[in-house]
Each structure stands twice: as structure tokens, then as C-alpha cells.
PDB file of C-alpha atoms in Angstrom:
ATOM      1  CA  MET A   1       0.131   0.041   0.009  1.00 87.00           C
ATOM      2  CA  PHE A   2       2.560   2.548   0.794  1.00 89.00           C
ATOM      3  CA  VAL A   3       4.245   1.841  -2.627  1.00 93.00           C
ATOM      4  CA  SER A   4       0.924   3.122  -4.190  1.00 93.00           C
ATOM      5  CA  LEU A   5       0.876   6.127  -1.975  1.00 91.00           C
ATOM      6  CA  ALA A   6       4.154   6.617  -3.135  1.00 93.00           C
ATOM      7  CA  VAL A   7       3.915   6.504  -6.703  1.00 95.00           C
ATOM      8  CA  VAL A   8       0.782   9.209  -6.570  1.00 94.00           C
ATOM      9  CA  THR A   9       2.715  10.912  -4.189  1.00 94.00           C
ATOM     10  CA  VAL A  10       5.675  11.655  -6.600  1.00 95.00           C
ATOM     11  CA  PHE A  11       3.434  11.518  -9.474  1.00 96.00           C
ATOM     12  CA  MET A  12       1.074  14.549  -8.037  1.00 95.00           C
ATOM     13  CA  SER A  13       4.486  16.286  -6.944  1.00 96.00           C
ATOM     14  CA  ALA A  14       6.047  16.437 -10.301  1.00 96.00           C
ATOM     15  CA  LEU A  15       2.744  17.853 -11.922  1.00 95.00           C
ATOM     16  CA  LEU A  16       2.601  20.688  -9.263  1.00 95.00           C
ATOM     17  CA  LEU A  17       6.529  21.140 -10.032  1.00 96.00           C
ATOM     18  CA  VAL A  18       5.723  21.498 -13.863  1.00 94.00           C
ATOM     19  CA  SER A  19       2.718  23.775 -13.131  1.00 92.00           C
ATOM     20  CA  ALA A  20       4.928  25.888 -10.791  1.00 94.00           C
ATOM     21  CA  GLY A  21       7.722  25.999 -13.581  1.00 93.00           C
ATOM     22  CA  ALA A  22       5.356  27.224 -16.491  1.00 91.00           C
ATOM     23  CA  LYS A  23       3.981  30.143 -14.276  1.00 92.00           C
ATOM     24  CA  SER A  24       7.738  30.892 -13.375  1.00 92.00           C
ATOM     25  CA  LEU A  25       8.681  30.982 -17.199  1.00 92.00           C
ATOM     26  CA  ARG A  26       5.407  33.632 -17.334  1.00 87.00           C
ATOM     27  CA  THR A  27       4.639  32.717 -20.816  1.00 85.00           C
ATOM     28  CA  ARG A  28       2.251  34.393 -22.590  1.00 87.00           C
ATOM     29  CA  HIS A  29      -0.455  31.896 -22.484  1.00 88.00           C
ATOM     30  CA  ILE A  30      -0.031  31.832 -18.500  1.00 88.00           C
ATOM     31  CA  THR A  31      -0.190  35.748 -17.937  1.00 86.00           C
ATOM     32  CA  GLU A  32      -2.942  35.925 -20.616  1.00 89.00           C
ATOM     33  CA  GLN A  33      -5.253  33.329 -18.385  1.00 89.00           C
ATOM     34  CA  MET A  34      -4.119  34.621 -14.990  1.00 89.00           C
ATOM     35  CA  SER A  35      -5.091  38.070 -15.724  1.00 89.00           C
ATOM     36  CA  THR A  36      -8.482  37.203 -17.334  1.00 90.00           C
ATOM     37  CA  LEU A  37      -8.857  35.318 -13.780  1.00 89.00           C
ATOM     38  CA  GLY A  38      -7.959  38.713 -12.441  1.00 88.00           C
ATOM     39  CA  VAL A  39      -5.168  37.105 -10.573  1.00 89.00           C
ATOM     40  CA  PRO A  40      -2.676  40.023 -10.070  1.00 88.00           C
ATOM     41  CA  GLN A  41       1.120  39.866 -11.210  1.00 87.00           C
ATOM     42  CA  GLY A  42       2.304  40.298  -7.769  1.00 88.00           C
ATOM     43  CA  MET A  43       0.871  37.040  -7.078  1.00 91.00           C
ATOM     44  CA  MET A  44       2.462  35.139  -8.927  1.00 91.00           C
ATOM     45  CA  ALA A  45       5.597  34.237  -6.644  1.00 93.00           C
ATOM     46  CA  PHE A  46       3.114  33.691  -3.901  1.00 94.00           C
ATOM     47  CA  LEU A  47       1.404  30.690  -6.072  1.00 94.00           C
ATOM     48  CA  ILE A  48       4.744  29.294  -7.101  1.00 95.00           C
ATOM     49  CA  GLY A  49       6.076  28.867  -3.767  1.00 95.00           C
ATOM     50  CA  ALA A  50       2.556  27.575  -2.693  1.00 95.00           C
ATOM     51  CA  GLN A  51       3.083  25.002  -5.522  1.00 96.00           C
ATOM     52  CA  ILE A  52       6.866  24.277  -4.864  1.00 96.00           C
ATOM     53  CA  ALA A  53       6.087  24.010  -0.674  1.00 96.00           C
ATOM     54  CA  GLY A  54       3.150  21.695  -1.414  1.00 96.00           C
ATOM     55  CA  ALA A  55       4.906  19.340  -3.450  1.00 96.00           C
ATOM     56  CA  ALA A  56       8.028  19.476  -1.054  1.00 96.00           C
ATOM     57  CA  GLY A  57       5.402  18.676   1.579  1.00 96.00           C
ATOM     58  CA  VAL A  58       3.861  15.765   0.578  1.00 95.00           C
ATOM     59  CA  ILE A  59       6.722  14.090  -0.275  1.00 96.00           C
ATOM     60  CA  ALA A  60       8.210  14.773   3.111  1.00 96.00           C
ATOM     61  CA  GLY A  61       4.828  13.668   4.444  1.00 95.00           C
ATOM     62  CA  LEU A  62       6.207  10.255   3.148  1.00 94.00           C
ATOM     63  CA  TRP A  63       8.369   9.998   6.427  1.00 95.00           C
ATOM     64  CA  TRP A  64       6.726  12.300   8.435  1.00 94.00           C
ATOM     65  CA  GLY A  65       2.892  12.409   8.470  1.00 92.00           C
ATOM     66  CA  PRO A  66       2.095  15.511   9.712  1.00 95.00           C
ATOM     67  CA  VAL A  67       4.292  17.565   7.061  1.00 96.00           C
ATOM     68  CA  GLY A  68       2.256  15.663   4.775  1.00 94.00           C
ATOM     69  CA  ILE A  69      -0.897  16.593   6.319  1.00 95.00           C
ATOM     70  CA  ALA A  70      -0.190  19.920   6.725  1.00 96.00           C
ATOM     71  CA  ALA A  71       0.952  20.251   3.255  1.00 96.00           C
ATOM     72  CA  ALA A  72      -2.307  18.649   1.864  1.00 95.00           C
ATOM     73  CA  ILE A  73      -4.298  21.072   3.557  1.00 96.00           C
ATOM     74  CA  GLY A  74      -2.191  23.852   2.102  1.00 96.00           C
ATOM     75  CA  LEU A  75      -2.673  22.456  -1.377  1.00 96.00           C
ATOM     76  CA  ALA A  76      -6.330  21.713  -0.696  1.00 96.00           C
ATOM     77  CA  LEU A  77      -7.114  25.424  -0.316  1.00 96.00           C
ATOM     78  CA  TYR A  78      -4.667  26.459  -2.897  1.00 95.00           C
ATOM     79  CA  PHE A  79      -6.869  24.786  -5.170  1.00 95.00           C
ATOM     80  CA  ALA A  80     -10.137  25.681  -3.402  1.00 95.00           C
ATOM     81  CA  GLY A  81      -9.126  29.066  -4.512  1.00 92.00           C
ATOM     82  CA  ALA A  82      -8.333  28.365  -8.119  1.00 91.00           C
ATOM     83  CA  VAL A  83     -11.878  26.939  -8.336  1.00 93.00           C
ATOM     84  CA  ALA A  84     -13.316  30.311  -6.677  1.00 91.00           C
ATOM     85  CA  PHE A  85     -10.998  32.079  -8.929  1.00 89.00           C
ATOM     86  CA  HIS A  86     -12.547  29.886 -12.214  1.00 89.00           C
ATOM     87  CA  LEU A  87     -16.164  30.273 -10.431  1.00 90.00           C
ATOM     88  CA  ARG A  88     -15.764  34.093 -10.037  1.00 86.00           C
ATOM     89  CA  VAL A  89     -14.815  34.819 -13.505  1.00 86.00           C
ATOM     90  CA  SER A  90     -17.305  32.800 -15.159  1.00 80.00           C
ATOM     91  CA  GLY A  91     -20.145  33.781 -13.107  1.00 71.00           C
ATOM     92  CA  GLY A  92     -21.016  30.473 -11.666  1.00 61.00           C
ATOM     93  CA  GLY A  93     -24.623  30.394 -13.066  1.00 59.00           C
ATOM     94  CA  PRO A  94     -26.759  27.363 -13.378  1.00 55.00           C
ATOM     95  CA  HIS A  95     -25.425  26.151 -16.701  1.00 53.00           C
ATOM     96  CA  HIS A  96     -21.894  26.299 -15.663  1.00 52.00           C
ATOM     97  CA  GLY A  97     -20.241  22.836 -15.747  1.00 52.00           C
ATOM     98  CA  LEU A  98     -18.692  22.699 -12.252  1.00 53.00           C
ATOM     99  CA  ARG A  99     -22.432  23.213 -10.821  1.00 51.00           C
ATOM    100  CA  ARG A 100     -23.955  20.193 -12.694  1.00 51.00           C
ATOM    101  CA  PRO A 101     -24.709  17.999 -10.233  1.00 50.00           C
ATOM    102  CA  ASP A 102     -24.265  15.117 -12.783  1.00 50.00           C
ATOM    103  CA  ARG A 103     -20.380  16.293 -13.692  1.00 51.00           C
ATOM    104  CA  ILE A 104     -19.654  16.299  -9.370  1.00 49.00           C
ATOM    105  CA  ALA A 105     -21.707  12.852  -9.326  1.00 48.00           C
ATOM    106  CA  CYS A 106     -19.351  11.198 -12.089  1.00 47.00           C
ATOM    107  CA  CYS A 107     -16.525  12.459 -10.244  1.00 49.00           C
ATOM    108  CA  HIS A 108     -16.911  11.126  -6.924  1.00 48.00           C
ATOM    109  CA  PRO A 109     -16.432   7.199  -7.017  1.00 46.00           C
ATOM    110  CA  LEU A 110     -19.190   6.351  -4.337  1.00 47.00           C
ATOM    111  CA  THR A 111     -21.958   8.546  -6.388  1.00 43.00           C
ATOM    112  CA  ALA A 112     -23.899   7.077  -9.120  1.00 43.00           C
ATOM    113  CA  ASP A 113     -22.593   7.198 -12.590  1.00 43.00           C
ATOM    114  CA  SER A 114     -25.031   9.672 -14.782  1.00 42.00           C
ATOM    115  CA  ARG A 115     -24.397   8.401 -17.965  1.00 45.00           C
ATOM    116  CA  SER A 116     -25.505   4.599 -17.440  1.00 46.00           C
ATOM    117  CA  GLY A 117     -27.382   5.079 -13.916  1.00 47.00           C
ATOM    118  CA  ALA A 118     -24.883   2.136 -12.617  1.00 47.00           C
ATOM    119  CA  ARG A 119     -23.864   2.382  -8.966  1.00 47.00           C
ATOM    120  CA  LEU A 120     -20.236   2.214  -7.759  1.00 45.00           C
ATOM    121  CA  ASP A 121     -19.775  -0.584  -5.061  1.00 47.00           C
ATOM    122  CA  ARG A 122     -16.743  -1.217  -2.860  1.00 45.00           C
ATOM    123  CA  ALA A 123     -17.446  -4.998  -2.729  1.00 50.00           C
ATOM    124  CA  GLY A 124     -17.468  -5.955  -6.152  1.00 44.00           C
TER     125      GLY A 124
END
């Protein structure tokens, strides 16, 4: 079980570091997206640091649990803020993709699959 945890943790940390690297390069695509979302340019260094600290924290959490828990909480807050910025820009109306119950339901493994009506059970 630890091997699975380690593989997923390293993969997620690598994705976070790639994202932080892309933000640090400040490519046109990234800067346009951030300005569309209303993220100030001065906040970019904080966002990059949060991603790097989160990646390092979850890796360190493989050996010392409290650090991993703190990093996971920090990353959850980071991504909650990202969702909030995206919803704020899109208006978050009733036809927004994230607000549709069937989209939320199909993302959670213990809920009904909206396309087939099948329920995913733990006991197969």
C-alpha cells in the first residue's frame, strides 16, 4: 500500500512542479490566463512558492505524517482558491459545468454514474 501512496505522491508532486515551472517562465498563455482570472502579477511568486512547498511537503509527508497533512491542507486551500477564481470569472451560473450535479456525481467514486445509472460499489 505504501508503494501505491508513494507513486501517486511523486506523480502529483511532479505535476505541481511542472505547473510551478510554467508559472515561473511567465509564458504568454499563463500570463493571459492569470490576467483573465484577475490574479495580480504580484501574486505569481506566492502561487509558485505554494506549489513548490506543497510538492515538497507531500513528499516529506511520506516519512513524517504531520508535514504531509499540513502540505495537503495547504494544497487543498490553493486549489479551492483556484476554483473560486474560475467560478468568479465564469459567473458560476446554473449552466456552469462545475455546478451540474451529474458532473459532480460522476467525479466521486461512491456516487451514481450519471451516464449509465450504475452504482459503483466497494464490494465487487
